[in-house]
Tab-separated table of C-alpha atoms in Angstrom:
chain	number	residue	atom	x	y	z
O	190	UNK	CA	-84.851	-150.173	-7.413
O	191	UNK	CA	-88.433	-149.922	-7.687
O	192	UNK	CA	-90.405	-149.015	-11.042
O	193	UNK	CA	-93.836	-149.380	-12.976
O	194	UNK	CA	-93.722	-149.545	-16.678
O	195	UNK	CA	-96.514	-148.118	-18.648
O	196	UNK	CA	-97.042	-147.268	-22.862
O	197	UNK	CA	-96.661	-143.640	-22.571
O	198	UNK	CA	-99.863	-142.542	-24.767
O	199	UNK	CA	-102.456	-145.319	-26.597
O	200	UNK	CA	-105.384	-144.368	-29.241
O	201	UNK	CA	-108.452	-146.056	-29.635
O	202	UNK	CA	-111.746	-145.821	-31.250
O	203	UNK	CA	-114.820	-144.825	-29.686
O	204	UNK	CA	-117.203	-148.099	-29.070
O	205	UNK	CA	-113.816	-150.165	-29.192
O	206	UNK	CA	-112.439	-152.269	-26.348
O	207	UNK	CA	-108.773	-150.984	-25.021
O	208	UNK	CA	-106.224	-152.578	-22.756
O	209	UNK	CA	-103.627	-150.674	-20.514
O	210	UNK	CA	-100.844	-153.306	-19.501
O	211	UNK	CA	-98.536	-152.115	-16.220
O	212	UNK	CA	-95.667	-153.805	-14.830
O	213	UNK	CA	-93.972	-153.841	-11.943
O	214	UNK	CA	-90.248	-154.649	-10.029
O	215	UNK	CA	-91.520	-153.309	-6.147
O	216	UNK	CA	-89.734	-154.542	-2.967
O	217	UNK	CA	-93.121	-156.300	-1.549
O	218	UNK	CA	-96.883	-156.242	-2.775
O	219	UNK	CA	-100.118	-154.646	-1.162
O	220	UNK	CA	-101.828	-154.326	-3.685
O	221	UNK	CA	-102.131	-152.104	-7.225
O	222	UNK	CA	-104.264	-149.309	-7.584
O	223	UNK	CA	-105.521	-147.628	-11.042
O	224	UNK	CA	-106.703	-144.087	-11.261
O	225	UNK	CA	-107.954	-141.971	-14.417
O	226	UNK	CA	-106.914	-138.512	-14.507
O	227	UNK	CA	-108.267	-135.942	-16.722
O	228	UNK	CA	-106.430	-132.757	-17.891
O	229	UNK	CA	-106.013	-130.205	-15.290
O	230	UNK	CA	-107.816	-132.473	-12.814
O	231	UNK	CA	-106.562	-134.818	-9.588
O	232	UNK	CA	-106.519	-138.318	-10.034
O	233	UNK	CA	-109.715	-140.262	-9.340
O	234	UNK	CA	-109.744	-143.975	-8.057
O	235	UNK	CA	-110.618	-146.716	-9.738
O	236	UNK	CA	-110.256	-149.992	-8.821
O	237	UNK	CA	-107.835	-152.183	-5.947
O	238	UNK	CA	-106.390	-155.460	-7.043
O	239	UNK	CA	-104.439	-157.771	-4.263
O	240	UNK	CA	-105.577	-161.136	-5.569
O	241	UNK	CA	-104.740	-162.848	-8.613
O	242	UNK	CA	-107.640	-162.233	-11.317
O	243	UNK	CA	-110.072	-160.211	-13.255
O	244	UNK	CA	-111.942	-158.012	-10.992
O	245	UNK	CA	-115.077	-156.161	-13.141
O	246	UNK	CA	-116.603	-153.116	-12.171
O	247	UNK	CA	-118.788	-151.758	-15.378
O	248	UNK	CA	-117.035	-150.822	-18.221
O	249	UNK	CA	-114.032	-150.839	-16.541
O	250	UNK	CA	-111.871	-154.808	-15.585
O	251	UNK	CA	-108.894	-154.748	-13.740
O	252	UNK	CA	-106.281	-157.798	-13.836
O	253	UNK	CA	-103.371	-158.937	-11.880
O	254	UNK	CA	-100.622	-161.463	-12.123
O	255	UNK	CA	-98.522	-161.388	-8.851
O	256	UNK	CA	-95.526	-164.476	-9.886
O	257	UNK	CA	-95.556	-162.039	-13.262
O	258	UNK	CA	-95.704	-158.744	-11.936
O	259	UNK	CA	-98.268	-157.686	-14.293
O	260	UNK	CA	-101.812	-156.048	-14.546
O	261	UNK	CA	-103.609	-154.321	-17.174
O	262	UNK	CA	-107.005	-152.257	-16.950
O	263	UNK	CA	-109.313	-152.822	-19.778
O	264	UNK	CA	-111.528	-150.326	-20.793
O	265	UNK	CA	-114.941	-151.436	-23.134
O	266	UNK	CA	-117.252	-149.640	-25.302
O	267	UNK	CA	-115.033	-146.490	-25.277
O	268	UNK	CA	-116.684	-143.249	-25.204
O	269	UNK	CA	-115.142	-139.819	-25.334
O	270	UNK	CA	-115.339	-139.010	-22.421
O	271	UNK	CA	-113.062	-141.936	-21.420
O	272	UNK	CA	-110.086	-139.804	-22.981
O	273	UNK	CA	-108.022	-139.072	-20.025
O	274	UNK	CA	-104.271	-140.590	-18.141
O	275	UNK	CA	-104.454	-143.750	-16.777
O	276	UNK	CA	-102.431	-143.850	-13.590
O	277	UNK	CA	-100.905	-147.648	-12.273
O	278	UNK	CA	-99.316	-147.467	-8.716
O	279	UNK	CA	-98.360	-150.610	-6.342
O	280	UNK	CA	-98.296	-150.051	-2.787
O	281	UNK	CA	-94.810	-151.926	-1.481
O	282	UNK	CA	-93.908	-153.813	1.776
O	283	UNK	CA	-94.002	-150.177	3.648
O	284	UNK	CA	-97.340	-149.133	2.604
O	285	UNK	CA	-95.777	-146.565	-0.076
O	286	UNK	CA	-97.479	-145.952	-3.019
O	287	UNK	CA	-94.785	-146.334	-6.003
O	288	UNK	CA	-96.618	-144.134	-8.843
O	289	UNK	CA	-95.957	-145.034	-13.115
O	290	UNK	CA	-96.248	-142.001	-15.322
O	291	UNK	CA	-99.351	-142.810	-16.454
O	292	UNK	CA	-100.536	-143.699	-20.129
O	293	UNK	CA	-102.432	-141.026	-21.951
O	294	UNK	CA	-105.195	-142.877	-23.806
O	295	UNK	CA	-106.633	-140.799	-26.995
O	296	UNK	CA	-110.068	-141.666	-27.908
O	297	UNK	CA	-111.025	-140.865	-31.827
O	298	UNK	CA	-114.531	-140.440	-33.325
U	248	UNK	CA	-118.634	-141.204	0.518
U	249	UNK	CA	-114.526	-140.482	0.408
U	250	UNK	CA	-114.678	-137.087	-0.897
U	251	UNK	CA	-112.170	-134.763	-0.617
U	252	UNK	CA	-112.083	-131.393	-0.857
U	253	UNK	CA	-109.072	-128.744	-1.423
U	254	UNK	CA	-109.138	-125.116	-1.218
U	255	UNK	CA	-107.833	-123.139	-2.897
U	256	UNK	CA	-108.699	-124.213	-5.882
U	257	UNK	CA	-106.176	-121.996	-7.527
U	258	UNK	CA	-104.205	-118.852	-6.617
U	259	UNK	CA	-101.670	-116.445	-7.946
U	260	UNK	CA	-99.196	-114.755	-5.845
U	261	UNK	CA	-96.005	-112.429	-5.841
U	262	UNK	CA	-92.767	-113.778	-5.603
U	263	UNK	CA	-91.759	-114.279	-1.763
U	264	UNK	CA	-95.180	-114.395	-0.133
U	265	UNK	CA	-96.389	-117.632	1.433
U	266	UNK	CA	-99.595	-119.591	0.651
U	267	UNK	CA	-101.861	-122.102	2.852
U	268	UNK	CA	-103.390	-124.860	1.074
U	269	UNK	CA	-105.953	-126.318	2.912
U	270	UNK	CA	-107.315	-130.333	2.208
U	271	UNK	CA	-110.086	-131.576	3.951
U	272	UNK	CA	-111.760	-134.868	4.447
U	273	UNK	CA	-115.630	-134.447	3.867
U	274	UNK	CA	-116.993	-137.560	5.016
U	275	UNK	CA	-114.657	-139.496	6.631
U	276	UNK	CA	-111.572	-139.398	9.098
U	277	UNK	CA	-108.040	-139.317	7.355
U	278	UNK	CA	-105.384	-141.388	9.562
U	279	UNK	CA	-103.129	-140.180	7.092
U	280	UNK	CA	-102.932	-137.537	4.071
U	281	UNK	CA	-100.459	-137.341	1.327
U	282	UNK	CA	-98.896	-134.208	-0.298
U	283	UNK	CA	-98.552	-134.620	-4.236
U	284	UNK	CA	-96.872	-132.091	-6.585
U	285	UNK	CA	-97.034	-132.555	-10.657
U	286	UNK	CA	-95.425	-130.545	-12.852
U	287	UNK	CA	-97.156	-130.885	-16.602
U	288	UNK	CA	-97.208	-134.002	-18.517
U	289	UNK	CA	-95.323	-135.400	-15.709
U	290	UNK	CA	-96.408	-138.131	-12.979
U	291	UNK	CA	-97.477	-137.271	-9.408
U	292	UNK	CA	-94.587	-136.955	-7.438
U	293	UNK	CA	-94.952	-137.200	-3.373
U	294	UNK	CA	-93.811	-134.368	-1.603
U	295	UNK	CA	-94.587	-135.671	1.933
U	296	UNK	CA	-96.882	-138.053	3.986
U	297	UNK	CA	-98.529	-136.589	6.859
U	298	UNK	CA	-100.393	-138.688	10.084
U	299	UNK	CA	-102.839	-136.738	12.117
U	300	UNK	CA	-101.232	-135.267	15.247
U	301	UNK	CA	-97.373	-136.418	14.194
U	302	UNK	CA	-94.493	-134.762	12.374
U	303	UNK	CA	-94.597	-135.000	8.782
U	304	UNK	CA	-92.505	-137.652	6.798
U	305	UNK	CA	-91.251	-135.512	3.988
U	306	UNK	CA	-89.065	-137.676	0.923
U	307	UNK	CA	-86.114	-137.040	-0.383
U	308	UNK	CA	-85.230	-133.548	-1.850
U	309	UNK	CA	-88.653	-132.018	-0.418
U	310	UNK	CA	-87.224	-128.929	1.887
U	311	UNK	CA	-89.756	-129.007	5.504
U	312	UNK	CA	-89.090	-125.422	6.159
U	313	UNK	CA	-89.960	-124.346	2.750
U	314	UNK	CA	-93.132	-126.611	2.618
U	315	UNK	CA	-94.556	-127.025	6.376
U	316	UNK	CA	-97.619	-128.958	6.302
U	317	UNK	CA	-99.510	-129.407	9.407
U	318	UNK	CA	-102.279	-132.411	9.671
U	319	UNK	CA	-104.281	-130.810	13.155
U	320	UNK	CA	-107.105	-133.227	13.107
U	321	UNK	CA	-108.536	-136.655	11.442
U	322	UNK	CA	-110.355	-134.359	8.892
U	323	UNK	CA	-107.475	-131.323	8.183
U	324	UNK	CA	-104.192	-130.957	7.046
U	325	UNK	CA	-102.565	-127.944	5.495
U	326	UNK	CA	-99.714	-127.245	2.926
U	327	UNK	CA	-97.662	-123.861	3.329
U	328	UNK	CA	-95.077	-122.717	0.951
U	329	UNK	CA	-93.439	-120.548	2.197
U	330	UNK	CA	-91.452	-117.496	0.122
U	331	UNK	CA	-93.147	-119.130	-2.731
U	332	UNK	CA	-90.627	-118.790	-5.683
U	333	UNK	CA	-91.586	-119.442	-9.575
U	334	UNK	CA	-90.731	-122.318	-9.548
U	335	UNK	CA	-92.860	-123.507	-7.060
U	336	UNK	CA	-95.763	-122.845	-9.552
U	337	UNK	CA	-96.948	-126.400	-10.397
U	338	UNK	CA	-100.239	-128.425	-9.513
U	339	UNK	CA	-100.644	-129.494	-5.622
U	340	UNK	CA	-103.018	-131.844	-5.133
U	341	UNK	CA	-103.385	-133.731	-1.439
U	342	UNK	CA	-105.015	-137.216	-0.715
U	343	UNK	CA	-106.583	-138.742	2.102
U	344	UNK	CA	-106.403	-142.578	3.331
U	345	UNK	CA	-108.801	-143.797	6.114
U	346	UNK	CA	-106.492	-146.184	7.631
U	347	UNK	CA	-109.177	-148.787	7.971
U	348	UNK	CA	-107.253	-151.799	5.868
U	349	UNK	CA	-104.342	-152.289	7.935
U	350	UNK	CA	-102.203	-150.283	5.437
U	351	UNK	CA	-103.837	-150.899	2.320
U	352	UNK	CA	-105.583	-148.270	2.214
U	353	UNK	CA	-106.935	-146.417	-1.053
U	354	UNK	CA	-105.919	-143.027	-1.417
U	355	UNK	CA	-108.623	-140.353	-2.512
U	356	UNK	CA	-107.694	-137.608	-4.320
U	357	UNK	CA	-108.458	-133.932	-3.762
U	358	UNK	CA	-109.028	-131.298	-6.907
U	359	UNK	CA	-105.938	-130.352	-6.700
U	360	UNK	CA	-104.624	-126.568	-5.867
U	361	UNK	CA	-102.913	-124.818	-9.211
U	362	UNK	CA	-100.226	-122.342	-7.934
U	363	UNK	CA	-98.440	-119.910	-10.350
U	364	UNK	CA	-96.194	-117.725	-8.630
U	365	UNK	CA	-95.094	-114.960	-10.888
């Protein structure tokens, strides 16, 4: 079967540095999306990864590991407002968009 | 650009009355848009995947005749429960992909329609 693994819910400090690891078992690879997704809101998109490596866009670094299934999204200088679901999907061999649950990330004064 | 819009935003309705949910593309042409249901504290779940001017591919346990969505042009698609029950009351949110990667195509998200049928 096909499934993305996720920590459910991670805390951090505000000014820290967080990662959010994802892994995946999908039949085929086009690529693995993250999206943030605040309370009561739809998801918003965040960055694309379909090559190996660190791709940086502001605060926010996305990484990938095809051979090991594996990327994480790493958050710096944490502010508040950064409190919010982070949402990990791979799209597979058909195009389909295989969602994780998401892990709730807590930010604390 | 890629904003998509979703109306309405939320509605409350009687028990065996159907509602239209409307999702639009704003500002560019959605080859295909994507039906998403989430209960609280739970993951998106896809309800169906629609391609302008085709049938609907709906997954597994999703009931067409009780959800018909129609996708009528590269900017429109609709979502209609119909005899809305209480436990359709959840959060609908639809998603839009250009079709402009060959397949890989990011999905934007809509605001999302909250439906509480009482």
């Amino acid at each position: 079967g096909q499934n993305i693994d996720q920590p459910t819910e991670m805390t951090a400090t505000e000014g820290a540095i967080v990662q959010i690891n994802c892994t995946y078992q999908t039949s085929g690879f086009n690529g693995l999306f993250w999206y943030q997704q605040h309370a009561g809101e739809a998801p918003t998109f965040l960055s694309y990864n379909v090559l190996d490596g660190l791709e940086e866009k502001g605060r926010f670094s996305s990484f990938l590991s095809r051979s090991k299934g594996y990327s994480y999204l790493l958050l710096k200088e944490l502010q508040m407002k950064d409190s919010a679901s982070y949402l990990c999907a791979v799209m597979d061999s058909n195009y389909q968009l295989i969602w994780g649950a998401g892990t709730k990330l807590i930010i604390k004064p | 650009g890629a904003v998509v819009s979703q109306h309405p935003s939320w509605v409350i309705c009687k028990s065996g009355t159907s509602v239209k949910i409307e999702c639009r593309s704003l500002d560019f042409q959605a080859t295909t848009m994507f039906w998403y249901r989430q209960f609280p504290k739970q993951s998106l779940m896809l309800m169906a995947t629609s391609n302008e001017g085709s049938k609907a591919t709906y997954e597994q346990g999703v009931e067409k005749d009780k959800f018909l969505i129609n996708h009528a042009s590269l900017t429109l698609s609709t979502l209609t429960v119909t005899s809305a029950h209480p436990e359709d009351s959840s959060f609908y949110i639809c998603s839009a992909s250009s079709g402009t990667s060959g397949g890989r195509d990011t999905q934007y998200f809509g605001p999302g329609t909250r439906l509480t049928v009482l």
